[in-house]
């Protein structure tokens, strides 16, 4: 100004003039065992099993611990423990008594939040700011919320008589390990069921820390049983004769296998499967906030989110502006060490997932879509993938149809609200959609026409224990969260 | 005239989401080398301000000397400017002779702006003649709220012309415009009419600069740059008192407008008590420990 020279630039420059210094979260207080088994009947068992696998830190590819695999006999033991706890104790005590334990678990998750967040990030690769600010607080919130229902079940469904189901077999994914455990365990216990739960094989550690919390909380033995393993262990749970209810979160492919397996058995089933969420941006949207919502919708947790807004449907008359702003915003994303407090996009959860993302992105290029990735240096070791958007995408492209489950956004355009709805619904999935418009009447009309279980208006990826979550079509059935989440664990008469 | 004015089209702003985005910048961890460099940058961006009825030549002299040498060693830049009422400009001119520090003066019947345009423009002209390098004007918030957008454009354009070579900062008084949509529109009108800087507040109303309000203004600046290639500066003023707050603003500038705006040419803090808190942190970085505020000179 005044006495100083002024130079103009041609494009915004997101460079290194003033760089954030590394701000790594310390890990020295984290105490992990070298070997983890299972938690069955109130005891930590299975440390001697012959079959094991390693869980690694996907950001460094270093081994964190050796995990035992539960075979059919071990699963049987867990189900028997759950049955015994259900028959002899858990189904007999009052709701207020069950609530006491759930509140205790919730408080202990809060007390140990830092440790849980760091382990979650080490084992899964998600940025520490997300495990710290989202995963762990929400996990605690879920226990608090369902603790509140435990003694009020008689009022949850007026006019109906309710009963717990019995023993629930639960299989959860690797994208939100502790949070998914909370989503499964809290409503099941509140409703009076006991559980056998299997965490994902790439992210077993926070489940084992949760087992320690449950143990310290003095939950009666057998009410929660945690077994480790991969698909075969999951199948042993699903196919066990004495399971009354199966709850699964994961891929649509596996969901279909499970649904076939339980057909005719009398087991109740809820499935929360894949998605290909549409984020619909109308020309009257608050553009800058919409861009932020698109970023959050697809790059939150590296896009390892079943409800990710992986298809951007933007009105054609603002597409250029939105895409330009999106590219600018992507240039400011910090990709790298998940333990750094400033990291926005962390590590891909596993080599297998990285390969799948790479393959699908390759197909996008081959099929003629335009790929954009911001300039960002990826770490030399570990599984990383640069934030990616594809423009010139048509609905027939694989990247517009298949769930990529990575930081990859496909951009499509539309002309009218009706066309937006048609395109958004043009998918076998139906989990989540976002709508961005300043016009309330349009927002609600479009929301009513979308076939998806979760619709966000002028926001995205917002989660709350009071709000039911679940899918239409091949995204599954049943709801988790809210009073509706209790239905999955109750017999209503 | 006012009837012919074509109100610029600006995107709507969703308050909840804008607040949320602004809050994210506060979670950036700014440590060690980033903190050290950031603190010095903040000092160089401060418009060290005194705008009181009780201002005297002595007070302004004291402020100017603090601006020249904020602390008793050389490892600290001078501030960007001192900001005073028009009658104090000659005192500042004398005290800041031979330095790079600009003299900013609030004019146009600051802080209310309640006078005729002739009177306000005349004040600007006289203030520039006294030696002000920068003029901080206020817009007529009443006219804006009454929907007379053309009047806002005209008054900013008239003041810009009266500024001559002096740079013009346009104070929107966002605490009186209230909604983010109003703030976005007022920012655009001020920029269209020739503002070199847009500025949040006078510091004289209940709500002054906030992170989300500044973000909305930065985004207006960004959109204008993308459309025209013309850079406009930003000055949040009032309510920024701590080094921690200031570093969060810097993070917001860095991630919204990029490196080009990380300079006193394009970003300023309107503040009086901020400087000493930043100096305290600079001393902590330099010596490894906090000293008491008794070691910092008052201004």
mmCIF file of N, CA and C in Angstrom, chain B residues 84-149:
data_model
loop_
_atom_site.group_PDB
_atom_site.id
_atom_site.type_symbol
_atom_site.label_atom_id
_atom_site.label_comp_id
_atom_site.label_asym_id
_atom_site.label_seq_id
_atom_site.Cartn_x
_atom_site.Cartn_y
_atom_site.Cartn_z
ATOM 1 N N UNK B 84 -5.390 6.764 13.348
ATOM 2 C CA UNK B 84 -5.798 7.845 14.255
ATOM 3 C C UNK B 84 -6.952 8.649 13.649
ATOM 4 N N UNK B 85 -7.492 9.566 14.453
ATOM 5 C CA UNK B 85 -8.485 10.532 13.958
ATOM 6 C C UNK B 85 -7.772 11.599 13.131
ATOM 7 N N UNK B 86 -8.471 12.227 12.169
ATOM 8 C CA UNK B 86 -7.838 13.212 11.284
ATOM 9 C C UNK B 86 -7.021 14.306 11.996
ATOM 10 N N UNK B 87 -7.503 14.886 13.087
ATOM 11 C CA UNK B 87 -6.713 15.975 13.683
ATOM 12 C C UNK B 87 -5.344 15.519 14.198
ATOM 13 N N UNK B 88 -5.174 14.234 14.373
ATOM 14 C CA UNK B 88 -3.918 13.708 14.908
ATOM 15 C C UNK B 88 -2.924 13.341 13.802
ATOM 16 N N UNK B 89 -3.371 13.449 12.544
ATOM 17 C CA UNK B 89 -2.504 13.046 11.438
ATOM 18 C C UNK B 89 -1.175 13.828 11.431
ATOM 19 N N UNK B 90 -1.197 15.164 11.608
ATOM 20 C CA UNK B 90 0.083 15.893 11.590
ATOM 21 C C UNK B 90 1.072 15.389 12.648
ATOM 22 N N UNK B 91 0.575 15.045 13.800
ATOM 23 C CA UNK B 91 1.457 14.520 14.848
ATOM 24 C C UNK B 91 2.112 13.219 14.369
ATOM 25 N N UNK B 92 1.304 12.364 13.776
ATOM 26 C CA UNK B 92 1.828 11.080 13.282
ATOM 27 C C UNK B 92 2.815 11.304 12.150
ATOM 28 N N UNK B 93 2.512 12.249 11.277
ATOM 29 C CA UNK B 93 3.415 12.539 10.161
ATOM 30 C C UNK B 93 4.800 12.885 10.701
ATOM 31 N N UNK B 94 4.818 13.718 11.710
ATOM 32 C CA UNK B 94 6.087 14.153 12.289
ATOM 33 C C UNK B 94 6.831 12.989 12.944
ATOM 34 N N UNK B 95 6.099 12.192 13.669
ATOM 35 C CA UNK B 95 6.726 11.097 14.421
ATOM 36 C C UNK B 95 7.200 9.951 13.526
ATOM 37 N N UNK B 96 6.533 9.752 12.385
ATOM 38 C CA UNK B 96 6.831 8.579 11.559
ATOM 39 C C UNK B 96 7.673 8.926 10.335
ATOM 40 N N UNK B 97 8.165 10.172 10.300
ATOM 41 C CA UNK B 97 9.018 10.603 9.192
ATOM 42 C C UNK B 97 10.194 9.624 9.037
ATOM 43 N N UNK B 98 10.461 9.230 7.802
ATOM 44 C CA UNK B 98 11.619 8.367 7.563
ATOM 45 C C UNK B 98 11.379 6.891 7.837
ATOM 46 N N UNK B 99 10.163 6.504 8.127
ATOM 47 C CA UNK B 99 9.870 5.084 8.351
ATOM 48 C C UNK B 99 8.969 4.564 7.234
ATOM 49 N N UNK B 100 8.779 3.224 7.196
ATOM 50 C CA UNK B 100 7.859 2.617 6.230
ATOM 51 C C UNK B 100 6.446 2.527 6.778
ATOM 52 N N UNK B 101 6.253 3.069 7.960
ATOM 53 C CA UNK B 101 4.944 2.892 8.594
ATOM 54 C C UNK B 101 3.942 3.873 7.997
ATOM 55 N N UNK B 102 2.814 3.314 7.550
ATOM 56 C CA UNK B 102 1.778 4.171 6.963
ATOM 57 C C UNK B 102 0.973 4.872 8.036
ATOM 58 N N UNK B 103 0.362 5.974 7.610
ATOM 59 C CA UNK B 103 -0.559 6.676 8.514
ATOM 60 C C UNK B 103 -1.969 6.488 7.972
ATOM 61 N N UNK B 104 -2.762 5.817 8.785
ATOM 62 C CA UNK B 104 -4.155 5.626 8.417
ATOM 63 C C UNK B 104 -4.998 6.556 9.268
ATOM 64 N N UNK B 105 -6.010 7.163 8.643
ATOM 65 C CA UNK B 105 -6.912 8.022 9.398
ATOM 66 C C UNK B 105 -8.343 7.629 9.110
ATOM 67 N N UNK B 106 -9.150 7.622 10.154
ATOM 68 C CA UNK B 106 -10.567 7.342 9.966
ATOM 69 C C UNK B 106 -11.245 8.644 9.563
ATOM 70 N N UNK B 107 -11.966 8.608 8.474
ATOM 71 C CA UNK B 107 -12.636 9.833 8.034
ATOM 72 C C UNK B 107 -14.068 9.504 7.636
ATOM 73 N N UNK B 108 -14.723 10.428 6.975
ATOM 74 C CA UNK B 108 -16.146 10.343 6.604
ATOM 75 C C UNK B 108 -17.068 10.324 7.826
ATOM 76 N N UNK B 109 -16.742 11.166 8.797
ATOM 77 C CA UNK B 109 -17.549 11.269 10.021
ATOM 78 C C UNK B 109 -17.657 9.928 10.748
ATOM 79 N N UNK B 110 -16.493 9.314 10.911
ATOM 80 C CA UNK B 110 -16.351 8.097 11.708
ATOM 81 C C UNK B 110 -16.856 8.385 13.129
ATOM 82 N N UNK B 111 -17.495 7.467 13.814
ATOM 83 C CA UNK B 111 -17.861 6.132 13.349
ATOM 84 C C UNK B 111 -19.262 6.023 12.755
ATOM 85 N N UNK B 112 -20.109 7.065 12.896
ATOM 86 C CA UNK B 112 -21.503 6.882 12.474
ATOM 87 C C UNK B 112 -21.684 7.127 10.989
ATOM 88 N N UNK B 113 -20.861 8.021 10.421
ATOM 89 C CA UNK B 113 -21.033 8.375 9.013
ATOM 90 C C UNK B 113 -22.244 9.262 8.791
ATOM 91 N N UNK B 114 -22.834 9.753 9.866
ATOM 92 C CA UNK B 114 -24.069 10.532 9.743
ATOM 93 C C UNK B 114 -23.771 11.994 9.438
ATOM 94 N N UNK B 115 -23.527 12.271 8.178
ATOM 95 C CA UNK B 115 -23.334 13.636 7.698
ATOM 96 C C UNK B 115 -23.600 13.605 6.207
ATOM 97 N N UNK B 116 -23.676 14.773 5.593
ATOM 98 C CA UNK B 116 -23.922 14.778 4.147
ATOM 99 C C UNK B 116 -22.681 14.263 3.430
ATOM 100 N N UNK B 117 -22.886 13.768 2.224
ATOM 101 C CA UNK B 117 -21.764 13.234 1.460
ATOM 102 C C UNK B 117 -20.713 14.315 1.217
ATOM 103 N N UNK B 118 -21.174 15.550 0.988
ATOM 104 C CA UNK B 118 -20.238 16.653 0.756
ATOM 105 C C UNK B 118 -19.306 16.811 1.953
ATOM 106 N N UNK B 119 -19.905 16.851 3.140
ATOM 107 C CA UNK B 119 -19.103 17.024 4.357
ATOM 108 C C UNK B 119 -18.111 15.886 4.535
ATOM 109 N N UNK B 120 -18.579 14.693 4.224
ATOM 110 C CA UNK B 120 -17.735 13.514 4.444
ATOM 111 C C UNK B 120 -16.579 13.491 3.445
ATOM 112 N N UNK B 121 -16.898 13.781 2.186
ATOM 113 C CA UNK B 121 -15.860 13.794 1.159
ATOM 114 C C UNK B 121 -14.843 14.892 1.453
ATOM 115 N N UNK B 122 -15.353 16.008 1.921
ATOM 116 C CA UNK B 122 -14.479 17.135 2.247
ATOM 117 C C UNK B 122 -13.506 16.757 3.370
ATOM 118 N N UNK B 123 -14.006 16.046 4.334
ATOM 119 C CA UNK B 123 -13.138 15.612 5.432
ATOM 120 C C UNK B 123 -12.025 14.705 4.904
ATOM 121 N N UNK B 124 -12.387 13.829 3.973
ATOM 122 C CA UNK B 124 -11.398 12.925 3.385
ATOM 123 C C UNK B 124 -10.316 13.729 2.679
ATOM 124 N N UNK B 125 -10.741 14.698 1.877
ATOM 125 C CA UNK B 125 -9.786 15.492 1.098
ATOM 126 C C UNK B 125 -8.810 16.206 2.033
ATOM 127 N N UNK B 126 -9.360 16.803 3.080
ATOM 128 C CA UNK B 126 -8.501 17.547 4.018
ATOM 129 C C UNK B 126 -7.556 16.601 4.769
ATOM 130 N N UNK B 127 -8.048 15.411 5.089
ATOM 131 C CA UNK B 127 -7.221 14.456 5.832
ATOM 132 C C UNK B 127 -6.052 13.969 4.974
ATOM 133 N N UNK B 128 -6.331 13.732 3.689
ATOM 134 C CA UNK B 128 -5.255 13.319 2.779
ATOM 135 C C UNK B 128 -4.231 14.440 2.653
ATOM 136 N N UNK B 129 -4.722 15.682 2.590
ATOM 137 C CA UNK B 129 -3.810 16.830 2.498
ATOM 138 C C UNK B 129 -2.908 16.918 3.722
ATOM 139 N N UNK B 130 -3.439 16.501 4.876
ATOM 140 C CA UNK B 130 -2.629 16.532 6.106
ATOM 141 C C UNK B 130 -1.515 15.489 6.084
ATOM 142 N N UNK B 131 -1.651 14.509 5.174
ATOM 143 C CA UNK B 131 -0.560 13.530 5.057
ATOM 144 C C UNK B 131 -0.940 12.092 5.327
ATOM 145 N N UNK B 132 -2.229 11.789 5.361
ATOM 146 C CA UNK B 132 -2.632 10.394 5.584
ATOM 147 C C UNK B 132 -2.357 9.561 4.330
ATOM 148 N N UNK B 133 -1.807 8.359 4.539
ATOM 149 C CA UNK B 133 -1.549 7.442 3.427
ATOM 150 C C UNK B 133 -2.756 6.563 3.147
ATOM 151 N N UNK B 134 -3.540 6.360 4.178
ATOM 152 C CA UNK B 134 -4.681 5.455 4.059
ATOM 153 C C UNK B 134 -5.882 6.106 4.726
ATOM 154 N N UNK B 135 -7.032 5.977 4.082
ATOM 155 C CA UNK B 135 -8.272 6.497 4.656
ATOM 156 C C UNK B 135 -9.182 5.325 5.016
ATOM 157 N N UNK B 136 -9.626 5.268 6.250
ATOM 158 C CA UNK B 136 -10.599 4.264 6.674
ATOM 159 C C UNK B 136 -11.971 4.932 6.743
ATOM 160 N N UNK B 137 -12.796 4.676 5.738
ATOM 161 C CA UNK B 137 -14.122 5.314 5.710
ATOM 162 C C UNK B 137 -15.186 4.367 6.265
ATOM 163 N N UNK B 138 -16.318 4.944 6.656
ATOM 164 C CA UNK B 138 -17.469 4.122 7.046
ATOM 165 C C UNK B 138 -18.549 4.267 5.985
ATOM 166 N N UNK B 139 -19.295 3.199 5.738
ATOM 167 C CA UNK B 139 -20.424 3.316 4.819
ATOM 168 C C UNK B 139 -21.655 3.743 5.625
ATOM 169 N N UNK B 140 -22.663 4.218 4.911
ATOM 170 C CA UNK B 140 -23.926 4.599 5.563
ATOM 171 C C UNK B 140 -24.758 3.345 5.766
ATOM 172 N N UNK B 141 -24.634 2.790 6.956
ATOM 173 C CA UNK B 141 -25.357 1.529 7.204
ATOM 174 C C UNK B 141 -26.854 1.723 7.103
ATOM 175 N N UNK B 142 -27.312 2.899 7.528
ATOM 176 C CA UNK B 142 -28.748 3.186 7.426
ATOM 177 C C UNK B 142 -29.227 3.085 5.996
ATOM 178 N N UNK B 143 -28.436 3.671 5.088
ATOM 179 C CA UNK B 143 -28.818 3.622 3.676
ATOM 180 C C UNK B 143 -28.819 2.187 3.180
ATOM 181 N N UNK B 144 -27.830 1.417 3.599
ATOM 182 C CA UNK B 144 -27.763 0.020 3.159
ATOM 183 C C UNK B 144 -29.003 -0.740 3.629
ATOM 184 N N UNK B 145 -29.310 -0.576 4.913
ATOM 185 C CA UNK B 145 -30.443 -1.325 5.473
ATOM 186 C C UNK B 145 -31.765 -0.852 4.871
ATOM 187 N N UNK B 146 -31.794 0.386 4.379
ATOM 188 C CA UNK B 146 -32.998 0.901 3.723
ATOM 189 C C UNK B 146 -33.058 0.449 2.265
ATOM 190 N N UNK B 147 -32.042 -0.291 1.828
ATOM 191 C CA UNK B 147 -32.056 -0.816 0.463
ATOM 192 C C UNK B 147 -31.506 0.148 -0.573
ATOM 193 N N UNK B 148 -30.912 1.250 -0.115
ATOM 194 C CA UNK B 148 -30.373 2.225 -1.078
ATOM 195 C C UNK B 148 -28.940 1.854 -1.429
ATOM 196 N N UNK B 149 -28.815 0.735 -2.140
ATOM 197 C CA UNK B 149 -27.481 0.215 -2.431
ATOM 198 C C UNK B 149 -26.692 1.140 -3.350
#
